[in-house]
mmCIF file of N, CA and C in Angstrom:
data_model
loop_
_atom_site.group_PDB
_atom_site.id
_atom_site.type_symbol
_atom_site.label_atom_id
_atom_site.label_comp_id
_atom_site.label_asym_id
_atom_site.label_seq_id
_atom_site.Cartn_x
_atom_site.Cartn_y
_atom_site.Cartn_z
ATOM 1 N N UNK A 1 20.821 -14.506 2.308
ATOM 2 C CA UNK A 1 20.393 -12.226 3.084
ATOM 3 C C UNK A 1 19.521 -11.843 2.291
ATOM 4 N N UNK A 2 18.867 -11.402 2.867
ATOM 5 C CA UNK A 2 18.325 -10.152 2.006
ATOM 6 C C UNK A 2 18.393 -8.886 3.005
ATOM 7 N N UNK A 3 19.019 -7.722 2.053
ATOM 8 C CA UNK A 3 18.926 -6.811 2.602
ATOM 9 C C UNK A 3 17.646 -5.801 1.662
ATOM 10 N N UNK A 4 17.409 -4.317 2.881
ATOM 11 C CA UNK A 4 16.386 -4.050 2.517
ATOM 12 C C UNK A 4 16.723 -2.088 3.404
ATOM 13 N N UNK A 5 16.434 -0.987 2.363
ATOM 14 C CA UNK A 5 16.914 0.113 3.245
ATOM 15 C C UNK A 5 15.536 0.911 3.470
ATOM 16 N N UNK A 6 15.539 2.250 4.835
ATOM 17 C CA UNK A 6 14.274 2.106 4.985
ATOM 18 C C UNK A 6 14.587 3.658 6.305
ATOM 19 N N UNK A 7 13.906 4.742 5.458
ATOM 20 C CA UNK A 7 13.423 6.270 5.874
ATOM 21 C C UNK A 7 13.200 5.865 6.944
ATOM 22 N N UNK A 8 12.673 5.963 8.074
ATOM 23 C CA UNK A 8 11.725 6.060 9.677
ATOM 24 C C UNK A 8 11.762 7.639 10.106
ATOM 25 N N UNK A 9 11.190 9.072 9.890
ATOM 26 C CA UNK A 9 11.022 10.105 10.660
ATOM 27 C C UNK A 9 12.094 10.812 10.348
ATOM 28 N N UNK A 10 12.488 9.967 9.077
ATOM 29 C CA UNK A 10 14.165 11.420 9.246
ATOM 30 C C UNK A 10 15.265 9.936 8.823
ATOM 31 N N UNK A 11 15.272 9.312 9.862
ATOM 32 C CA UNK A 11 16.646 8.856 9.891
ATOM 33 C C UNK A 11 16.382 7.166 8.989
ATOM 34 N N UNK A 12 17.397 6.848 8.319
ATOM 35 C CA UNK A 12 18.044 6.002 7.384
ATOM 36 C C UNK A 12 18.164 5.098 8.222
ATOM 37 N N UNK A 13 17.993 3.982 7.736
ATOM 38 C CA UNK A 13 18.031 2.262 8.571
ATOM 39 C C UNK A 13 18.298 0.941 7.328
ATOM 40 N N UNK A 14 19.511 0.538 7.690
ATOM 41 C CA UNK A 14 20.055 -0.741 6.743
ATOM 42 C C UNK A 14 19.327 -1.791 7.703
ATOM 43 N N UNK A 15 18.611 -2.518 7.157
ATOM 44 C CA UNK A 15 18.169 -4.180 8.122
ATOM 45 C C UNK A 15 18.216 -5.571 6.387
ATOM 46 N N UNK A 16 19.062 -6.171 7.810
ATOM 47 C CA UNK A 16 19.579 -7.073 6.668
ATOM 48 C C UNK A 16 18.840 -8.777 7.149
ATOM 49 N N UNK A 17 18.442 -8.783 6.638
ATOM 50 C CA UNK A 17 17.706 -10.122 7.162
ATOM 51 C C UNK A 17 18.389 -12.008 7.065
ATOM 52 N N UNK A 18 18.722 -12.100 7.690
ATOM 53 C CA UNK A 18 20.040 -13.636 7.445
ATOM 54 C C UNK A 18 18.671 -14.677 8.542
ATOM 55 N N UNK A 19 19.143 -15.622 8.841
ATOM 56 C CA UNK A 19 18.887 -16.757 8.579
ATOM 57 C C UNK A 19 17.223 -16.793 9.243
ATOM 58 N N UNK A 20 16.281 -17.300 8.780
ATOM 59 C CA UNK A 20 15.384 -18.152 9.692
ATOM 60 C C UNK A 20 14.822 -19.334 9.800
ATOM 61 N N UNK A 21 15.331 -19.441 11.029
ATOM 62 C CA UNK A 21 14.728 -20.983 11.458
ATOM 63 C C UNK A 21 13.470 -21.158 12.756
ATOM 64 N N UNK A 22 12.482 -22.225 12.275
ATOM 65 C CA UNK A 22 11.373 -22.181 13.413
ATOM 66 C C UNK A 22 11.300 -21.231 13.635
ATOM 67 N N UNK A 23 10.682 -20.339 14.943
ATOM 68 C CA UNK A 23 10.688 -18.982 15.791
ATOM 69 C C UNK A 23 11.179 -18.540 15.299
ATOM 70 N N UNK A 24 12.874 -17.910 14.896
ATOM 71 C CA UNK A 24 13.951 -17.376 15.331
ATOM 72 C C UNK A 24 14.078 -16.381 13.923
ATOM 73 N N UNK A 25 14.668 -15.289 13.996
ATOM 74 C CA UNK A 25 15.760 -15.217 12.378
ATOM 75 C C UNK A 25 16.321 -14.505 13.350
ATOM 76 N N UNK A 26 17.681 -13.952 12.829
ATOM 77 C CA UNK A 26 18.791 -13.475 12.904
ATOM 78 C C UNK A 26 18.748 -12.010 11.520
ATOM 79 N N UNK A 27 18.718 -10.850 12.687
ATOM 80 C CA UNK A 27 18.572 -9.681 11.652
ATOM 81 C C UNK A 27 19.803 -8.523 11.960
ATOM 82 N N UNK A 28 20.363 -8.219 11.589
ATOM 83 C CA UNK A 28 20.572 -6.700 11.359
ATOM 84 C C UNK A 28 20.152 -5.466 10.818
ATOM 85 N N UNK A 29 20.912 -4.779 11.735
ATOM 86 C CA UNK A 29 19.964 -3.311 11.688
ATOM 87 C C UNK A 29 20.839 -2.492 12.388
ATOM 88 N N UNK A 30 21.433 -1.302 10.821
ATOM 89 C CA UNK A 30 22.597 -0.665 10.801
ATOM 90 C C UNK A 30 23.730 -1.319 11.689
ATOM 91 N N UNK A 31 23.841 -2.673 10.939
ATOM 92 C CA UNK A 31 25.523 -3.433 11.578
ATOM 93 C C UNK A 31 25.108 -4.026 12.927
ATOM 94 N N UNK A 32 24.032 -3.608 13.834
ATOM 95 C CA UNK A 32 23.956 -3.536 14.820
ATOM 96 C C UNK A 32 23.157 -5.764 15.039
ATOM 97 N N UNK A 33 23.775 -7.245 15.005
ATOM 98 C CA UNK A 33 22.657 -7.919 15.212
ATOM 99 C C UNK A 33 21.803 -7.525 16.564
ATOM 100 N N UNK A 34 20.203 -8.400 15.726
ATOM 101 C CA UNK A 34 19.428 -8.885 16.723
ATOM 102 C C UNK A 34 18.991 -9.812 16.831
ATOM 103 N N UNK A 35 18.631 -10.778 17.606
ATOM 104 C CA UNK A 35 17.890 -12.063 17.281
ATOM 105 C C UNK A 35 15.930 -11.440 17.396
ATOM 106 N N UNK A 36 15.627 -11.928 16.119
ATOM 107 C CA UNK A 36 13.844 -11.901 16.074
ATOM 108 C C UNK A 36 12.930 -13.577 16.562
ATOM 109 N N UNK A 37 12.183 -12.640 17.978
ATOM 110 C CA UNK A 37 11.423 -14.731 17.475
ATOM 111 C C UNK A 37 10.153 -14.168 17.471
ATOM 112 N N UNK A 38 9.229 -14.882 16.239
ATOM 113 C CA UNK A 38 8.460 -15.504 16.189
ATOM 114 C C UNK A 38 7.152 -15.446 17.199
ATOM 115 N N UNK A 39 6.473 -14.895 17.820
ATOM 116 C CA UNK A 39 5.520 -14.683 18.478
ATOM 117 C C UNK A 39 3.937 -15.346 17.932
ATOM 118 N N UNK A 40 3.562 -16.845 18.217
ATOM 119 C CA UNK A 40 2.460 -17.312 17.310
ATOM 120 C C UNK A 40 1.127 -16.841 18.503
ATOM 121 N N UNK A 41 0.829 -15.329 18.954
ATOM 122 C CA UNK A 41 0.503 -15.441 19.434
ATOM 123 C C UNK A 41 -1.635 -15.224 18.526
ATOM 124 N N UNK A 42 -2.436 -15.963 18.638
ATOM 125 C CA UNK A 42 -3.979 -15.935 17.774
ATOM 126 C C UNK A 42 -3.265 -15.840 16.157
ATOM 127 N N UNK A 43 -3.019 -16.979 16.187
ATOM 128 C CA UNK A 43 -2.349 -17.319 14.734
ATOM 129 C C UNK A 43 -1.412 -16.451 14.017
ATOM 130 N N UNK A 44 -1.337 -15.022 14.076
ATOM 131 C CA UNK A 44 -0.445 -14.288 13.377
ATOM 132 C C UNK A 44 1.058 -14.018 14.298
ATOM 133 N N UNK A 45 1.784 -14.392 13.431
ATOM 134 C CA UNK A 45 2.774 -14.054 13.392
ATOM 135 C C UNK A 45 3.712 -12.597 13.580
ATOM 136 N N UNK A 46 3.315 -12.439 14.770
ATOM 137 C CA UNK A 46 4.150 -10.735 15.362
ATOM 138 C C UNK A 46 5.967 -10.931 16.101
ATOM 139 N N UNK A 47 6.634 -10.329 15.600
ATOM 140 C CA UNK A 47 8.297 -10.193 16.426
ATOM 141 C C UNK A 47 8.762 -9.647 15.967
ATOM 142 N N UNK A 48 9.412 -9.648 17.890
ATOM 143 C CA UNK A 48 9.800 -9.895 19.014
ATOM 144 C C UNK A 48 11.599 -9.729 19.022
ATOM 145 N N UNK A 49 11.632 -8.164 19.426
ATOM 146 C CA UNK A 49 12.451 -7.437 19.093
ATOM 147 C C UNK A 49 13.383 -7.572 19.876
ATOM 148 N N UNK A 50 15.206 -8.319 20.190
ATOM 149 C CA UNK A 50 16.095 -7.986 21.420
ATOM 150 C C UNK A 50 17.771 -7.851 20.517
ATOM 151 N N UNK A 51 18.214 -7.193 21.119
ATOM 152 C CA UNK A 51 19.702 -6.973 20.547
ATOM 153 C C UNK A 51 20.206 -7.441 21.279
ATOM 154 N N UNK A 52 21.080 -8.453 20.518
ATOM 155 C CA UNK A 52 21.957 -9.904 20.804
ATOM 156 C C UNK A 52 23.061 -8.989 22.286
ATOM 157 N N UNK A 53 22.930 -9.638 23.514
ATOM 158 C CA UNK A 53 23.781 -9.230 24.160
ATOM 159 C C UNK A 53 23.400 -8.407 25.172
ATOM 160 N N UNK A 54 22.166 -7.207 24.846
ATOM 161 C CA UNK A 54 21.981 -6.417 24.632
ATOM 162 C C UNK A 54 20.854 -6.221 25.404
ATOM 163 N N UNK A 55 20.191 -5.522 26.521
ATOM 164 C CA UNK A 55 18.851 -5.604 26.748
ATOM 165 C C UNK A 55 18.547 -3.553 25.993
ATOM 166 N N UNK A 56 17.031 -4.255 25.788
ATOM 167 C CA UNK A 56 16.500 -2.676 25.171
ATOM 168 C C UNK A 56 15.386 -1.717 25.490
ATOM 169 N N UNK A 57 15.983 -0.560 26.493
ATOM 170 C CA UNK A 57 15.122 -0.180 27.686
ATOM 171 C C UNK A 57 14.205 0.165 26.677
ATOM 172 N N UNK A 58 14.270 0.648 24.879
ATOM 173 C CA UNK A 58 13.715 1.747 24.261
ATOM 174 C C UNK A 58 11.396 1.577 25.109
ATOM 175 N N UNK A 59 11.081 2.295 24.136
ATOM 176 C CA UNK A 59 9.838 2.212 24.089
ATOM 177 C C UNK A 59 9.259 1.203 22.840
ATOM 178 N N UNK A 60 8.808 0.176 22.892
ATOM 179 C CA UNK A 60 8.597 -0.489 21.971
ATOM 180 C C UNK A 60 7.549 0.389 20.473
ATOM 181 N N UNK A 61 7.676 -0.303 19.802
ATOM 182 C CA UNK A 61 7.151 0.338 18.318
ATOM 183 C C UNK A 61 6.098 -0.106 17.674
ATOM 184 N N UNK A 62 5.277 0.602 17.142
ATOM 185 C CA UNK A 62 3.627 -0.659 16.775
ATOM 186 C C UNK A 62 3.532 0.119 15.243
ATOM 187 N N UNK A 63 3.641 -0.258 14.304
ATOM 188 C CA UNK A 63 3.560 0.307 13.027
ATOM 189 C C UNK A 63 1.547 0.811 12.614
ATOM 190 N N UNK A 64 0.806 -0.024 14.031
ATOM 191 C CA UNK A 64 -0.707 0.425 13.628
ATOM 192 C C UNK A 64 -1.492 -0.306 12.381
ATOM 193 N N UNK A 65 -0.036 -1.201 12.094
ATOM 194 C CA UNK A 65 -1.421 -1.966 10.694
ATOM 195 C C UNK A 65 -1.784 -3.173 11.524
ATOM 196 N N UNK A 66 -2.227 -3.805 10.379
ATOM 197 C CA UNK A 66 -2.734 -5.417 10.728
ATOM 198 C C UNK A 66 -2.678 -5.820 9.766
ATOM 199 N N UNK A 67 -2.539 -6.958 8.931
ATOM 200 C CA UNK A 67 -2.392 -6.919 7.743
ATOM 201 C C UNK A 67 -3.987 -7.523 7.420
ATOM 202 N N UNK A 68 -3.915 -7.238 5.954
ATOM 203 C CA UNK A 68 -5.340 -7.612 5.576
ATOM 204 C C UNK A 68 -5.709 -8.878 5.091
ATOM 205 N N UNK A 69 -7.035 -9.178 5.169
ATOM 206 C CA UNK A 69 -7.453 -10.836 4.584
ATOM 207 C C UNK A 69 -6.967 -10.577 3.302
ATOM 208 N N UNK A 70 -6.647 -11.441 2.433
ATOM 209 C CA UNK A 70 -6.677 -11.953 1.130
ATOM 210 C C UNK A 70 -7.366 -11.941 0.414
ATOM 211 N N UNK A 71 -8.586 -11.743 -0.411
ATOM 212 C CA UNK A 71 -9.229 -11.864 -1.177
ATOM 213 C C UNK A 71 -9.161 -13.154 -2.667
ATOM 214 N N UNK A 72 -10.232 -14.801 -2.730
ATOM 215 C CA UNK A 72 -10.199 -15.136 -2.986
ATOM 216 C C UNK A 72 -10.422 -14.255 -4.965
ATOM 217 N N UNK A 73 -9.359 -14.869 -5.698
ATOM 218 C CA UNK A 73 -9.171 -14.556 -6.736
ATOM 219 C C UNK A 73 -10.494 -15.484 -7.954
ATOM 220 N N UNK A 74 -10.894 -15.438 -9.574
ATOM 221 C CA UNK A 74 -11.986 -15.875 -9.706
ATOM 222 C C UNK A 74 -10.489 -17.071 -10.406
ATOM 223 N N UNK A 75 -11.243 -18.273 -11.328
ATOM 224 C CA UNK A 75 -9.786 -19.190 -11.720
ATOM 225 C C UNK A 75 -9.079 -18.296 -12.726
ATOM 226 N N UNK A 76 -10.175 -17.545 -13.821
ATOM 227 C CA UNK A 76 -9.186 -16.765 -14.611
ATOM 228 C C UNK A 76 -8.442 -15.388 -14.234
ATOM 229 N N UNK A 77 -8.432 -14.733 -13.205
ATOM 230 C CA UNK A 77 -7.827 -13.418 -12.865
ATOM 231 C C UNK A 77 -6.280 -14.161 -11.999
ATOM 232 N N UNK A 78 -5.939 -12.924 -12.608
ATOM 233 C CA UNK A 78 -4.052 -12.965 -12.374
ATOM 234 C C UNK A 78 -4.249 -11.851 -11.507
ATOM 235 N N UNK A 79 -3.225 -11.442 -10.296
ATOM 236 C CA UNK A 79 -2.481 -10.233 -9.263
ATOM 237 C C UNK A 79 -1.206 -10.560 -10.261
ATOM 238 N N UNK A 80 -1.496 -8.567 -10.240
ATOM 239 C CA UNK A 80 0.374 -8.083 -11.107
ATOM 240 C C UNK A 80 0.992 -8.212 -9.093
ATOM 241 N N UNK A 81 1.706 -8.738 -9.113
ATOM 242 C CA UNK A 81 2.485 -8.007 -7.750
ATOM 243 C C UNK A 81 3.717 -7.309 -7.600
ATOM 244 N N UNK A 82 3.805 -6.712 -6.363
ATOM 245 C CA UNK A 82 4.843 -5.505 -6.404
ATOM 246 C C UNK A 82 6.086 -7.064 -5.948
ATOM 247 N N UNK A 83 6.550 -6.700 -7.028
ATOM 248 C CA UNK A 83 8.419 -7.243 -7.291
ATOM 249 C C UNK A 83 9.136 -7.252 -5.498
ATOM 250 N N UNK A 84 9.052 -5.827 -5.072
ATOM 251 C CA UNK A 84 10.697 -5.548 -3.816
ATOM 252 C C UNK A 84 9.688 -4.780 -3.503
ATOM 253 N N UNK A 85 9.703 -4.726 -2.085
ATOM 254 C CA UNK A 85 9.486 -3.597 -1.242
ATOM 255 C C UNK A 85 9.107 -2.141 -1.800
ATOM 256 N N UNK A 86 7.840 -1.338 -1.669
ATOM 257 C CA UNK A 86 8.317 0.289 -1.607
ATOM 258 C C UNK A 86 7.403 0.826 -1.884
ATOM 259 N N UNK A 87 7.458 1.827 -2.557
ATOM 260 C CA UNK A 87 5.987 2.840 -2.869
ATOM 261 C C UNK A 87 5.534 2.880 -3.718
ATOM 262 N N UNK A 88 4.407 2.470 -4.166
ATOM 263 C CA UNK A 88 3.673 2.720 -5.431
ATOM 264 C C UNK A 88 4.130 4.456 -5.667
ATOM 265 N N UNK A 89 4.230 4.827 -6.787
ATOM 266 C CA UNK A 89 3.960 6.145 -7.412
ATOM 267 C C UNK A 89 3.520 6.574 -8.605
ATOM 268 N N UNK A 90 2.984 5.540 -9.248
ATOM 269 C CA UNK A 90 1.968 6.199 -10.228
ATOM 270 C C UNK A 90 1.539 4.673 -10.215
ATOM 271 N N UNK A 91 0.138 4.738 -10.760
ATOM 272 C CA UNK A 91 -0.804 3.793 -11.497
ATOM 273 C C UNK A 91 -1.720 4.179 -12.921
ATOM 274 N N UNK A 92 -1.395 3.114 -13.455
ATOM 275 C CA UNK A 92 -1.224 3.570 -15.391
ATOM 276 C C UNK A 92 -2.120 3.174 -15.779
ATOM 277 N N UNK A 93 -3.776 2.402 -15.206
ATOM 278 C CA UNK A 93 -4.216 1.972 -15.844
ATOM 279 C C UNK A 93 -5.249 2.018 -14.323
ATOM 280 N N UNK A 94 -7.424 1.569 -15.194
ATOM 281 C CA UNK A 94 -8.230 1.816 -14.449
ATOM 282 C C UNK A 94 -8.781 0.807 -14.342
ATOM 283 N N UNK A 95 -9.907 0.432 -13.028
ATOM 284 C CA UNK A 95 -10.904 -0.555 -13.680
ATOM 285 C C UNK A 95 -11.132 -0.390 -15.370
ATOM 286 N N UNK A 96 -10.975 -2.024 -15.887
ATOM 287 C CA UNK A 96 -12.063 -1.782 -17.095
ATOM 288 C C UNK A 96 -10.920 -2.054 -18.113
ATOM 289 N N UNK A 97 -10.217 -1.188 -17.838
ATOM 290 C CA UNK A 97 -9.073 -0.935 -19.058
ATOM 291 C C UNK A 97 -9.253 -2.229 -19.900
ATOM 292 N N UNK A 98 -8.336 -3.223 -21.119
ATOM 293 C CA UNK A 98 -7.953 -4.079 -21.272
ATOM 294 C C UNK A 98 -6.747 -4.070 -21.689
ATOM 295 N N UNK A 99 -6.141 -4.747 -21.248
ATOM 296 C CA UNK A 99 -4.339 -4.745 -21.480
ATOM 297 C C UNK A 99 -3.607 -5.503 -21.800
ATOM 298 N N UNK A 100 -2.703 -5.235 -22.508
ATOM 299 C CA UNK A 100 -1.559 -6.171 -22.927
ATOM 300 C C UNK A 100 -0.216 -7.320 -22.133
ATOM 301 N N UNK A 101 -0.274 -8.388 -22.319
ATOM 302 C CA UNK A 101 0.978 -8.845 -21.174
ATOM 303 C C UNK A 101 2.188 -8.057 -21.789
ATOM 304 N N UNK A 102 2.841 -7.330 -20.986
ATOM 305 C CA UNK A 102 4.248 -6.696 -21.041
ATOM 306 C C UNK A 102 3.980 -4.727 -20.676
ATOM 307 N N UNK A 103 2.453 -5.170 -20.554
ATOM 308 C CA UNK A 103 2.008 -3.683 -20.726
ATOM 309 C C UNK A 103 2.584 -3.163 -18.986
ATOM 310 N N UNK A 104 3.006 -1.554 -19.574
ATOM 311 C CA UNK A 104 3.496 -0.776 -18.415
ATOM 312 C C UNK A 104 1.928 -0.763 -17.255
ATOM 313 N N UNK A 105 1.632 -0.723 -16.328
ATOM 314 C CA UNK A 105 0.699 -0.982 -15.351
ATOM 315 C C UNK A 105 0.623 -0.612 -14.228
ATOM 316 N N UNK A 106 2.040 0.096 -13.652
ATOM 317 C CA UNK A 106 2.151 1.260 -12.174
ATOM 318 C C UNK A 106 3.325 1.063 -12.317
ATOM 319 N N UNK A 107 3.699 1.544 -10.963
ATOM 320 C CA UNK A 107 5.576 2.133 -10.598
ATOM 321 C C UNK A 107 5.311 1.805 -9.316
ATOM 322 N N UNK A 108 6.742 1.711 -9.501
ATOM 323 C CA UNK A 108 6.901 1.607 -7.534
ATOM 324 C C UNK A 108 8.030 1.837 -7.253
ATOM 325 N N UNK A 109 8.730 2.495 -6.658
ATOM 326 C CA UNK A 109 9.818 3.835 -6.142
ATOM 327 C C UNK A 109 10.456 2.887 -5.212
ATOM 328 N N UNK A 110 12.018 2.068 -5.284
ATOM 329 C CA UNK A 110 12.002 1.593 -4.447
ATOM 330 C C UNK A 110 13.454 2.457 -4.154
ATOM 331 N N UNK A 111 14.248 2.327 -3.072
ATOM 332 C CA UNK A 111 16.244 2.224 -3.130
ATOM 333 C C UNK A 111 16.090 3.711 -3.830
ATOM 334 N N UNK A 112 15.045 4.634 -4.157
ATOM 335 C CA UNK A 112 15.558 5.762 -5.263
ATOM 336 C C UNK A 112 15.217 5.476 -6.341
ATOM 337 N N UNK A 113 15.102 4.809 -6.916
ATOM 338 C CA UNK A 113 14.636 3.782 -8.175
ATOM 339 C C UNK A 113 13.692 4.557 -8.534
ATOM 340 N N UNK A 114 12.910 4.319 -10.269
ATOM 341 C CA UNK A 114 11.715 3.793 -10.435
ATOM 342 C C UNK A 114 11.932 2.249 -10.811
ATOM 343 N N UNK A 115 10.883 1.850 -10.774
ATOM 344 C CA UNK A 115 10.355 0.711 -11.383
ATOM 345 C C UNK A 115 8.965 -0.037 -11.971
ATOM 346 N N UNK A 116 9.255 0.124 -13.098
ATOM 347 C CA UNK A 116 8.157 0.218 -13.811
ATOM 348 C C UNK A 116 7.634 -1.783 -13.283
ATOM 349 N N UNK A 117 5.943 -2.485 -13.232
ATOM 350 C CA UNK A 117 5.272 -3.008 -12.871
ATOM 351 C C UNK A 117 5.134 -3.247 -14.262
ATOM 352 N N UNK A 118 4.527 -4.535 -14.375
ATOM 353 C CA UNK A 118 4.488 -4.498 -15.958
ATOM 354 C C UNK A 118 3.125 -5.775 -16.258
ATOM 355 N N UNK A 119 2.005 -6.243 -16.534
ATOM 356 C CA UNK A 119 1.737 -7.183 -16.537
ATOM 357 C C UNK A 119 1.396 -8.042 -17.056
ATOM 358 N N UNK A 120 1.889 -9.390 -16.534
ATOM 359 C CA UNK A 120 2.172 -10.808 -16.918
ATOM 360 C C UNK A 120 1.376 -11.491 -17.771
ATOM 361 N N UNK A 121 0.062 -11.243 -18.616
ATOM 362 C CA UNK A 121 -1.443 -11.564 -19.169
ATOM 363 C C UNK A 121 -2.134 -10.586 -19.731
ATOM 364 N N UNK A 122 -2.669 -10.684 -21.064
ATOM 365 C CA UNK A 122 -3.473 -9.991 -21.511
ATOM 366 C C UNK A 122 -5.015 -10.725 -21.090
ATOM 367 N N UNK A 123 -5.043 -9.580 -20.998
ATOM 368 C CA UNK A 123 -6.726 -9.315 -19.499
ATOM 369 C C UNK A 123 -7.627 -8.078 -19.390
ATOM 370 N N UNK A 124 -8.690 -7.651 -18.713
ATOM 371 C CA UNK A 124 -9.119 -6.905 -18.603
ATOM 372 C C UNK A 124 -8.461 -6.949 -17.342
ATOM 373 N N UNK A 125 -8.574 -5.063 -16.388
ATOM 374 C CA UNK A 125 -8.154 -4.829 -15.472
ATOM 375 C C UNK A 125 -9.815 -4.927 -14.879
ATOM 376 N N UNK A 126 -10.038 -5.270 -13.500
ATOM 377 C CA UNK A 126 -11.159 -5.205 -12.589
ATOM 378 C C UNK A 126 -11.223 -5.122 -11.610
ATOM 379 N N UNK A 127 -9.888 -4.932 -10.628
ATOM 380 C CA UNK A 127 -9.727 -4.330 -9.660
ATOM 381 C C UNK A 127 -8.063 -4.039 -9.071
ATOM 382 N N UNK A 128 -7.864 -2.382 -8.812
ATOM 383 C CA UNK A 128 -6.508 -1.716 -8.491
ATOM 384 C C UNK A 128 -6.511 -1.594 -6.778
ATOM 385 N N UNK A 129 -5.654 -2.730 -6.043
ATOM 386 C CA UNK A 129 -5.944 -2.975 -5.075
ATOM 387 C C UNK A 129 -4.809 -1.811 -3.923
ATOM 388 N N UNK A 130 -4.245 -0.765 -4.478
ATOM 389 C CA UNK A 130 -3.083 0.162 -4.551
ATOM 390 C C UNK A 130 -2.975 1.146 -4.455
ATOM 391 N N UNK A 131 -2.803 2.443 -4.055
ATOM 392 C CA UNK A 131 -3.182 3.627 -4.415
ATOM 393 C C UNK A 131 -1.804 4.294 -3.499
ATOM 394 N N UNK A 132 -1.410 5.251 -5.094
ATOM 395 C CA UNK A 132 -0.172 6.082 -5.245
ATOM 396 C C UNK A 132 0.042 6.421 -3.672
ATOM 397 N N UNK A 133 1.304 6.540 -3.010
ATOM 398 C CA UNK A 133 1.529 6.839 -2.064
ATOM 399 C C UNK A 133 2.121 5.906 -1.456
ATOM 400 N N UNK A 134 1.245 4.808 -1.141
ATOM 401 C CA UNK A 134 1.405 3.468 -0.539
ATOM 402 C C UNK A 134 2.766 3.072 -0.659
ATOM 403 N N UNK A 135 2.715 2.742 1.027
ATOM 404 C CA UNK A 135 3.928 1.700 0.849
ATOM 405 C C UNK A 135 3.450 0.177 1.195
ATOM 406 N N UNK A 136 4.571 -0.307 0.056
ATOM 407 C CA UNK A 136 4.049 -2.390 -0.400
ATOM 408 C C UNK A 136 5.257 -2.699 0.223
ATOM 409 N N UNK A 137 5.186 -4.100 0.494
ATOM 410 C CA UNK A 137 5.928 -5.622 0.454
ATOM 411 C C UNK A 137 6.480 -6.281 -0.569
ATOM 412 N N UNK A 138 7.244 -6.749 -0.922
ATOM 413 C CA UNK A 138 7.721 -7.371 -1.889
ATOM 414 C C UNK A 138 6.204 -8.452 -1.756
ATOM 415 N N UNK A 139 6.023 -9.116 -2.713
ATOM 416 C CA UNK A 139 4.803 -9.627 -2.949
ATOM 417 C C UNK A 139 2.886 -9.025 -2.973
ATOM 418 N N UNK A 140 3.123 -8.176 -2.608
ATOM 419 C CA UNK A 140 1.999 -7.289 -2.398
ATOM 420 C C UNK A 140 1.118 -7.808 -3.367
ATOM 421 N N UNK A 141 -0.601 -8.061 -4.155
ATOM 422 C CA UNK A 141 -0.877 -8.570 -4.701
ATOM 423 C C UNK A 141 -1.767 -5.873 -5.375
ATOM 424 N N UNK A 142 -1.227 -6.296 -6.159
ATOM 425 C CA UNK A 142 -1.112 -4.448 -6.377
ATOM 426 C C UNK A 142 -1.869 -3.887 -7.185
ATOM 427 N N UNK A 143 -2.344 -5.226 -8.378
ATOM 428 C CA UNK A 143 -3.775 -5.102 -9.277
ATOM 429 C C UNK A 143 -4.233 -6.692 -10.305
ATOM 430 N N UNK A 144 -5.724 -6.593 -10.188
ATOM 431 C CA UNK A 144 -5.874 -7.750 -10.291
ATOM 432 C C UNK A 144 -6.683 -7.419 -11.913
ATOM 433 N N UNK A 145 -6.342 -8.419 -12.928
ATOM 434 C CA UNK A 145 -6.870 -8.563 -14.530
ATOM 435 C C UNK A 145 -7.012 -10.374 -14.336
ATOM 436 N N UNK A 146 -8.342 -9.816 -15.343
ATOM 437 C CA UNK A 146 -8.929 -10.948 -15.701
ATOM 438 C C UNK A 146 -8.728 -11.588 -17.334
#
């Protein structure tokens, strides 16, 4: 199980993602259980939300974003990935900077805590894929180091 805390339009949400099997996930939002079905249209998984034992008559909510395609990385390149979902609060390097393993390259705010994001290898920064203020998910490529 994973727990996430979100604030949308000033409202706080605690989301717990439970078991996921085939195209169905058990999710709890602020203590209310939901069954989330993953629809396989156009080869992109889109969650469909339905409350267990209740009918949801509210308007569907769209984030208006589509997943970005993953760029191919050169053989010697490595992406610094976000270890958890959050908001990019600082980027401490620029393209062309030489970094050492363990050097702080960015900061991420998650659950009201500042988290240092560090390089996993020595190398040169070749791409910065995020901007300060971006909300990103766990595993998002942030910085490419060759």
